[in-house]
PDB file of C-alpha atoms and ligand atoms in Angstrom:
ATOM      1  CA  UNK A   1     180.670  45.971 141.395  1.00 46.00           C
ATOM      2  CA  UNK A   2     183.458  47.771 143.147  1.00 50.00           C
ATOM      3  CA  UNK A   3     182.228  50.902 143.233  1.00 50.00           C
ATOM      4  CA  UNK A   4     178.617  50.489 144.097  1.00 49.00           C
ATOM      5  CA  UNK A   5     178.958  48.513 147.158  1.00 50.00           C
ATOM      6  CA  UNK A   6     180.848  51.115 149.071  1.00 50.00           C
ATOM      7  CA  UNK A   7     177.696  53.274 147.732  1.00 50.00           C
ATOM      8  CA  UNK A   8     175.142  51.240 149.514  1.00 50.00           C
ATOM      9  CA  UNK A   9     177.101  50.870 152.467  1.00 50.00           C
ATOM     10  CA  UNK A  10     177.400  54.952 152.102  1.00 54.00           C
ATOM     11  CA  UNK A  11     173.681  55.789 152.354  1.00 54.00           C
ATOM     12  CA  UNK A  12     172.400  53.168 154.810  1.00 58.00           C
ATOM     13  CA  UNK A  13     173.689  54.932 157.495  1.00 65.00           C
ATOM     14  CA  UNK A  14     173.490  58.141 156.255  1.00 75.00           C
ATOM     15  CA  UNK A  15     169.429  57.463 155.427  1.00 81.00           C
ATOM     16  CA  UNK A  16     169.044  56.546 159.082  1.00 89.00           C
ATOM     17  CA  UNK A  17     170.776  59.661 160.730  1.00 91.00           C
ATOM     18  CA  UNK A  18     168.499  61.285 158.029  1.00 92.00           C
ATOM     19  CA  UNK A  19     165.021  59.709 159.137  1.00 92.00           C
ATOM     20  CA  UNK A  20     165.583  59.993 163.095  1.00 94.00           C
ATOM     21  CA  UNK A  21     166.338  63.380 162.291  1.00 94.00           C
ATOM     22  CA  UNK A  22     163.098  63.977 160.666  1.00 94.00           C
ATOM     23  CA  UNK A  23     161.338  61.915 163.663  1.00 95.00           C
ATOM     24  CA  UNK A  24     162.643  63.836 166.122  1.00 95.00           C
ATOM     25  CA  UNK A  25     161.722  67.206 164.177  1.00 96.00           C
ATOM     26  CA  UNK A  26     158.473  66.137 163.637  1.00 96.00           C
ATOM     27  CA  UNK A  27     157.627  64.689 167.157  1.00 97.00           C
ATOM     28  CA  UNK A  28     158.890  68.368 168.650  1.00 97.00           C
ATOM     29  CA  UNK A  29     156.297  70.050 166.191  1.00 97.00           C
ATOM     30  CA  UNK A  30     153.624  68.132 167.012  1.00 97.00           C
ATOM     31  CA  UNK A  31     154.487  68.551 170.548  1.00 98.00           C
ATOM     32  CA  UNK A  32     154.213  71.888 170.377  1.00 98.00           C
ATOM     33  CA  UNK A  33     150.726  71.654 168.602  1.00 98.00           C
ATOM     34  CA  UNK A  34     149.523  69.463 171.431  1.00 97.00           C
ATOM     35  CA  UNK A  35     150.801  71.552 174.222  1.00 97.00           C
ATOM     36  CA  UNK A  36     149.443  74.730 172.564  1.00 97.00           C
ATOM     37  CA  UNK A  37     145.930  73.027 171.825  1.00 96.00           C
ATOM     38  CA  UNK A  38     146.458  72.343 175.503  1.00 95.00           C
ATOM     39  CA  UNK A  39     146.559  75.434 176.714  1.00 95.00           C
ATOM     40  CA  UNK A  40     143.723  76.915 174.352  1.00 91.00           C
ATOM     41  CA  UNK A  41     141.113  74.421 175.991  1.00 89.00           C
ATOM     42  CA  UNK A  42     142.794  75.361 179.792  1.00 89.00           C
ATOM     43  CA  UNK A  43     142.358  78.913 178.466  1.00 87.00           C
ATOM     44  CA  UNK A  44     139.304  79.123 177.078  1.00 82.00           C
ATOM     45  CA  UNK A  45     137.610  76.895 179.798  1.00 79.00           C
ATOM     46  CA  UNK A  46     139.097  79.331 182.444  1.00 81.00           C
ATOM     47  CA  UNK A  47     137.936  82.213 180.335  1.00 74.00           C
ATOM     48  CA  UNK A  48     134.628  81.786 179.940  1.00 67.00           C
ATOM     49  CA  UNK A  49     133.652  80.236 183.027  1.00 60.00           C
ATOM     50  CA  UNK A  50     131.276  82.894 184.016  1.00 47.00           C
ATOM     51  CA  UNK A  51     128.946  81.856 180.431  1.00 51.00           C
ATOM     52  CA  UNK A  52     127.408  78.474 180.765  1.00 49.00           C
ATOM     53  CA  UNK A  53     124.710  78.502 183.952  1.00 48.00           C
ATOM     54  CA  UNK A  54     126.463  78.346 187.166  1.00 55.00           C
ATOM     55  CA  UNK A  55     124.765  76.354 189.117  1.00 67.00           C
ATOM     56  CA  UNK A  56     121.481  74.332 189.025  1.00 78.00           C
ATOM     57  CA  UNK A  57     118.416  75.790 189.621  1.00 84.00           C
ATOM     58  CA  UNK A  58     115.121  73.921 188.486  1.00 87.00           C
ATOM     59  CA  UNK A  59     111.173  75.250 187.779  1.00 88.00           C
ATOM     60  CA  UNK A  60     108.590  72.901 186.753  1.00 89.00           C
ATOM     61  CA  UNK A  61     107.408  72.874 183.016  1.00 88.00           C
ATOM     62  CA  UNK A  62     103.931  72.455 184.113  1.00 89.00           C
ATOM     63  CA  UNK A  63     103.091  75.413 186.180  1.00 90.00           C
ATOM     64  CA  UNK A  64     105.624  77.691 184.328  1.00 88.00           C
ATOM     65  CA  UNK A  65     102.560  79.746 182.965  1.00 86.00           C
ATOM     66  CA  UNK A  66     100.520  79.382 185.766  1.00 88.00           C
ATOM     67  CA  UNK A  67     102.882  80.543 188.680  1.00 87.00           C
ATOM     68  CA  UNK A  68     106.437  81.817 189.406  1.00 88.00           C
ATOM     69  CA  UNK A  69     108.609  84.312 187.878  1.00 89.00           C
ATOM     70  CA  UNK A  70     108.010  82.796 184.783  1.00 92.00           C
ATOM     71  CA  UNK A  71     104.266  83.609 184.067  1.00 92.00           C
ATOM     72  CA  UNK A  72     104.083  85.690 180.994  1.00 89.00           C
ATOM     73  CA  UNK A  73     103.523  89.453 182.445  1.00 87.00           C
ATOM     74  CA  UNK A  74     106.504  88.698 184.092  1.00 88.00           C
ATOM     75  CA  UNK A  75     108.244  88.352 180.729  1.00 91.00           C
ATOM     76  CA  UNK A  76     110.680  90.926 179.588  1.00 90.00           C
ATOM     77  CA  UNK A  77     112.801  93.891 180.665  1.00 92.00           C
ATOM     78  CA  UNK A  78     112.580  95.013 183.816  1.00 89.00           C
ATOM     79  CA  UNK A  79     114.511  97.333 186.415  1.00 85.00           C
ATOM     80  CA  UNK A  80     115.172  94.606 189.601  1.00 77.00           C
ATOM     81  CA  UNK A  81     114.809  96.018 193.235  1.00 74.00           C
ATOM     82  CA  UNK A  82     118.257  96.353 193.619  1.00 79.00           C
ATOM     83  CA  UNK A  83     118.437  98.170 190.495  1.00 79.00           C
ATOM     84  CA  UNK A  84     120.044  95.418 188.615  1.00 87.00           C
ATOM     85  CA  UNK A  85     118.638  95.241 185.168  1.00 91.00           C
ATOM     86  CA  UNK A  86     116.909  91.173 184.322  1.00 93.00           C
ATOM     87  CA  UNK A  87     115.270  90.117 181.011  1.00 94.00           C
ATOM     88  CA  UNK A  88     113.401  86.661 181.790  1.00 94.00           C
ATOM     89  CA  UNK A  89     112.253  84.759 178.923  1.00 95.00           C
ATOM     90  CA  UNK A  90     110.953  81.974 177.285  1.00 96.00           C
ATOM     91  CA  UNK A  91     111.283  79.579 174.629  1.00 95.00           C
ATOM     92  CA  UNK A  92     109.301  76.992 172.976  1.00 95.00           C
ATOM     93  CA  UNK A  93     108.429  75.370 169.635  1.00 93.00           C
ATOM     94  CA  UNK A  94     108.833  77.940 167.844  1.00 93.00           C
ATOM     95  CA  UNK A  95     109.280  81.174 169.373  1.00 94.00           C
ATOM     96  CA  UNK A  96     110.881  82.817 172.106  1.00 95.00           C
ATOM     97  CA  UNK A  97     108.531  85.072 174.752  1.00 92.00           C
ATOM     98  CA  UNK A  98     108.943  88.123 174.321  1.00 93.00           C
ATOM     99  CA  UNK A  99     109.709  88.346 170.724  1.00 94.00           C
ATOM    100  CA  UNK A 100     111.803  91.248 171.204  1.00 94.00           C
ATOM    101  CA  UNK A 101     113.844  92.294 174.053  1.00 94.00           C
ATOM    102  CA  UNK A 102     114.970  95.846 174.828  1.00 94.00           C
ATOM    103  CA  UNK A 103     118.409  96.323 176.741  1.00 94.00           C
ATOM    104  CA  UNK A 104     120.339  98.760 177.782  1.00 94.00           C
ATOM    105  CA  UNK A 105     123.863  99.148 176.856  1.00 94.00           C
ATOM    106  CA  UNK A 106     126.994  99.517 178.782  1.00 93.00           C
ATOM    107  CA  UNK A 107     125.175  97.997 181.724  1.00 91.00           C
ATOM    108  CA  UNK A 108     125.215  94.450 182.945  1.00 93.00           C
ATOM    109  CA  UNK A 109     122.015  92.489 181.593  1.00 94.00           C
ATOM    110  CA  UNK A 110     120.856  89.237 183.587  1.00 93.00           C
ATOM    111  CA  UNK A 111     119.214  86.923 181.702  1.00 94.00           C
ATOM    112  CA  UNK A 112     117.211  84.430 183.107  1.00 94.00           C
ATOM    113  CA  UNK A 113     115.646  81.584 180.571  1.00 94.00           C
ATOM    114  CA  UNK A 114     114.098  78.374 179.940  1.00 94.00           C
ATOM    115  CA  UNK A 115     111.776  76.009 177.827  1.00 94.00           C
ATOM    116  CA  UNK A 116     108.925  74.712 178.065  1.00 93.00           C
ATOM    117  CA  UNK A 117     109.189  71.695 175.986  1.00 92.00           C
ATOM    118  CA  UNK A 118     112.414  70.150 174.633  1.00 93.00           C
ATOM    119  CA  UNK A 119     115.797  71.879 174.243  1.00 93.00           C
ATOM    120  CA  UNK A 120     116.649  75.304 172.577  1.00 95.00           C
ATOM    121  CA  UNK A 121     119.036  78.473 173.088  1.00 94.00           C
ATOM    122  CA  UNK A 122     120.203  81.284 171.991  1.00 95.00           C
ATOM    123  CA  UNK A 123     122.742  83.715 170.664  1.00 95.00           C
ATOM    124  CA  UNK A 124     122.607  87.521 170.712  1.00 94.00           C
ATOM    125  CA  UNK A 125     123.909  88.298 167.561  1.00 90.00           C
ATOM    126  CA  UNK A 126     127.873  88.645 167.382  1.00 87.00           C
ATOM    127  CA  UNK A 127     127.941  89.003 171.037  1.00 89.00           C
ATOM    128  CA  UNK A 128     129.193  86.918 173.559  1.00 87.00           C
ATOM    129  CA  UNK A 129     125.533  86.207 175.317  1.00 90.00           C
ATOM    130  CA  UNK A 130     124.947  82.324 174.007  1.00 91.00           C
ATOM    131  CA  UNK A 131     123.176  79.719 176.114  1.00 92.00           C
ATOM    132  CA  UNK A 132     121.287  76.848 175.725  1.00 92.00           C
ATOM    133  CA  UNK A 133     117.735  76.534 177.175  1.00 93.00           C
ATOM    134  CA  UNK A 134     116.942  73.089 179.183  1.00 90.00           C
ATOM    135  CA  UNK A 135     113.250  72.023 180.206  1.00 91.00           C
ATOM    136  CA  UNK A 136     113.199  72.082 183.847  1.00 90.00           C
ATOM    137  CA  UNK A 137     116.105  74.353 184.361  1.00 90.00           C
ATOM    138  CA  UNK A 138     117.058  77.838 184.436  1.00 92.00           C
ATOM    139  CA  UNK A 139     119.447  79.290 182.802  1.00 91.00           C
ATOM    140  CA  UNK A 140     121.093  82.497 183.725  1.00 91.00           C
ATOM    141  CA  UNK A 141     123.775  84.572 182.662  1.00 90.00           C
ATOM    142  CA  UNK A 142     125.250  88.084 182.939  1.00 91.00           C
ATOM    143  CA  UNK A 143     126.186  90.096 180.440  1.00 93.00           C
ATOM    144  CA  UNK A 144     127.391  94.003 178.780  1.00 93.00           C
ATOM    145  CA  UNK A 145     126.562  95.089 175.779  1.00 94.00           C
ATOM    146  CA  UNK A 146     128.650  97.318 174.670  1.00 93.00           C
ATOM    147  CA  UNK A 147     127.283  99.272 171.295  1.00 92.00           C
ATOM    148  CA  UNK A 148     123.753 100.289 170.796  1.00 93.00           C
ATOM    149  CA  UNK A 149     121.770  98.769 167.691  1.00 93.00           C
ATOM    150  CA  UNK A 150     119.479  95.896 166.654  1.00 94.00           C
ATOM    151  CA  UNK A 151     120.262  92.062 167.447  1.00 94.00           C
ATOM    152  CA  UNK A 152     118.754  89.053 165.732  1.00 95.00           C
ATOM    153  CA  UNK A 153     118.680  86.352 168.262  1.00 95.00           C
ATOM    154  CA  UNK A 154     117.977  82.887 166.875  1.00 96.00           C
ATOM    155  CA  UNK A 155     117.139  79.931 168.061  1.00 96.00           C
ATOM    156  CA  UNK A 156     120.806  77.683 168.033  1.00 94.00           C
ATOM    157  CA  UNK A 157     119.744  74.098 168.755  1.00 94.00           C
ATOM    158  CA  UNK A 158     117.602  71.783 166.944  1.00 94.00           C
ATOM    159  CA  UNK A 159     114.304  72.072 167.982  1.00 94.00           C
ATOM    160  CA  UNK A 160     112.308  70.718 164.970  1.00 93.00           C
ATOM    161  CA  UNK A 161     111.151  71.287 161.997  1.00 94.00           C
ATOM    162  CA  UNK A 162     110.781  74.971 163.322  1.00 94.00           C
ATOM    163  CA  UNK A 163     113.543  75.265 164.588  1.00 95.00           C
ATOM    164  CA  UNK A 164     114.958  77.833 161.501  1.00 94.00           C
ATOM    165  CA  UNK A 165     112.033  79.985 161.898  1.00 94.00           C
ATOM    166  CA  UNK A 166     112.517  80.904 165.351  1.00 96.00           C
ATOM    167  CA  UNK A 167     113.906  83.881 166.805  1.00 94.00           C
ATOM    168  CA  UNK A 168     113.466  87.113 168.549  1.00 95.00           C
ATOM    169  CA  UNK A 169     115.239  90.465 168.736  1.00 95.00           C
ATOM    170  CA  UNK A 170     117.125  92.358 171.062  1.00 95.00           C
ATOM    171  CA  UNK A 171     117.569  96.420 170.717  1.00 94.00           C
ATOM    172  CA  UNK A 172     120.269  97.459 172.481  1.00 95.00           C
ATOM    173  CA  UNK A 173     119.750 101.159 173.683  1.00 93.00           C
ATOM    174  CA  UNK A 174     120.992 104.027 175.267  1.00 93.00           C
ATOM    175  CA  UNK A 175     121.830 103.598 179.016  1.00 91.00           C
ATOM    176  CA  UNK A 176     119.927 106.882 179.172  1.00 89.00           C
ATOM    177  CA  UNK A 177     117.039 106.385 177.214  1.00 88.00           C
ATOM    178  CA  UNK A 178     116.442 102.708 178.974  1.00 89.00           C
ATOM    179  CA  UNK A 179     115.826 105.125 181.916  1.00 87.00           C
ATOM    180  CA  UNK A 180     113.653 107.045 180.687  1.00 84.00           C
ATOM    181  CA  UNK A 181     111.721 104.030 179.412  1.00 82.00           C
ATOM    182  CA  UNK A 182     111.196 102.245 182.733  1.00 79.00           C
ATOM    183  CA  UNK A 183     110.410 102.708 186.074  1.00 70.00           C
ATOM    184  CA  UNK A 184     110.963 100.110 188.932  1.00 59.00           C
ATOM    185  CA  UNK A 185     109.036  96.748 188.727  1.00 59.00           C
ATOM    186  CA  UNK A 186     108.033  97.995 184.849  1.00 68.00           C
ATOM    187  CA  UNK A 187     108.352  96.036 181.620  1.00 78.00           C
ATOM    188  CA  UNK A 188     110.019  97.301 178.684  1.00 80.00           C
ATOM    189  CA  UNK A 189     109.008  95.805 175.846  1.00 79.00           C
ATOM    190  CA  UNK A 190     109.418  96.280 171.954  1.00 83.00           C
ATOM    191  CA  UNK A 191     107.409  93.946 170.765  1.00 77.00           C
ATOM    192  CA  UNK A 192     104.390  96.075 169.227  1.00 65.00           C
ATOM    193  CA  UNK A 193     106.582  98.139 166.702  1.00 46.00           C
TER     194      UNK A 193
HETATM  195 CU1  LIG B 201     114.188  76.326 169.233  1.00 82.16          CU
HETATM  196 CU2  LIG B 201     115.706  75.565 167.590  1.00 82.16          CU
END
């Protein structure tokens, strides 16, 4: 019996130094995690800032075709007064209007959106334009795009039972060749290709 009961009273101890030890590692890691997944979401939420819409600016669903920057020859591309390039469109079950939408690149892009029945959005293909499309509301956003080529722009929230079928396009072109394409107050469409 002799030797095993200085044994026990060995490792009780020693077990305990052991274990706080291994607390006190493991509550530094997971400090660390929390403080880092901290700073991500202060990062990130700083970062992008400028994405979701900025402020709150309502139209009404009912006379969106009728009236308003919103009627459907008003849809598209075009070259703003103050030469600022704005593509205004608009979704609903299941399509967006216009179906496709041609940019320029290298240039800031305004888009200016909404629905006219229940919730949808968009993303431009890999890029960073992504917002979501709110009955009532419009949503607007700025944005470069930096290479030239062809965008698939789906549809990103549920919608209904459509919701997987719809999508439009964006071409990204030359600053040069958007130029030459429009002319103040002028659509620029690629719709019929
Ligand atoms: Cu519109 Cu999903």
């Amino acid at each position: 019996m002799n030797p095993v009961t200085p044994a026990v009273a060995d490792t009780a101890p020693h077990g305990d130094a052991v274990a706080v030890a291994a607390e006190r590692r493991w509550a530094i890691v997971v400090g660390i995690i929390t403080v880092c997944l901290v700073a991500m979401m202060v990062l990130t939420g700083l970062h992008w800032a400028a994405m979701p819409p900025s402020r709150v600016e309502t139209v009404d669903v009912k006379t969106l075709h009728i009236t308003g920057e919103f009627v459907e020859s008003n849809l598209g591309t075009a070259m703003g007064a103050d030469d600022k390039v704005i593509v205004r469109l608009v979704a609903q079950q299941y399509s967006f209007e216009p179906q496709c939408i041609v940019v320029p690149a290298e240039t800031p892009v305004t888009f200016r959106g909404t629905s006219t029945d229940v919730v949808h959005g968009f993303i431009v293909g890999t890029t960073n334009a992504n917002v979501m499309l709110v009955p009532g509301f419009v949503a607007t956003f700025t944005t470069t795009f930096r290479k030239t080529g062809e965008h698939l722009m789906p549809c990103h929230e549920y919608c209904g039972t459509g919701h997987e079928a719809m999508w439009a396009r964006v071409q990204v072109i030359a600053p040069d060749e958007f130029l030459a394409r429009t002319r103040r107050g002028e659509r620029v469409s690629c719709v019929s290709r």
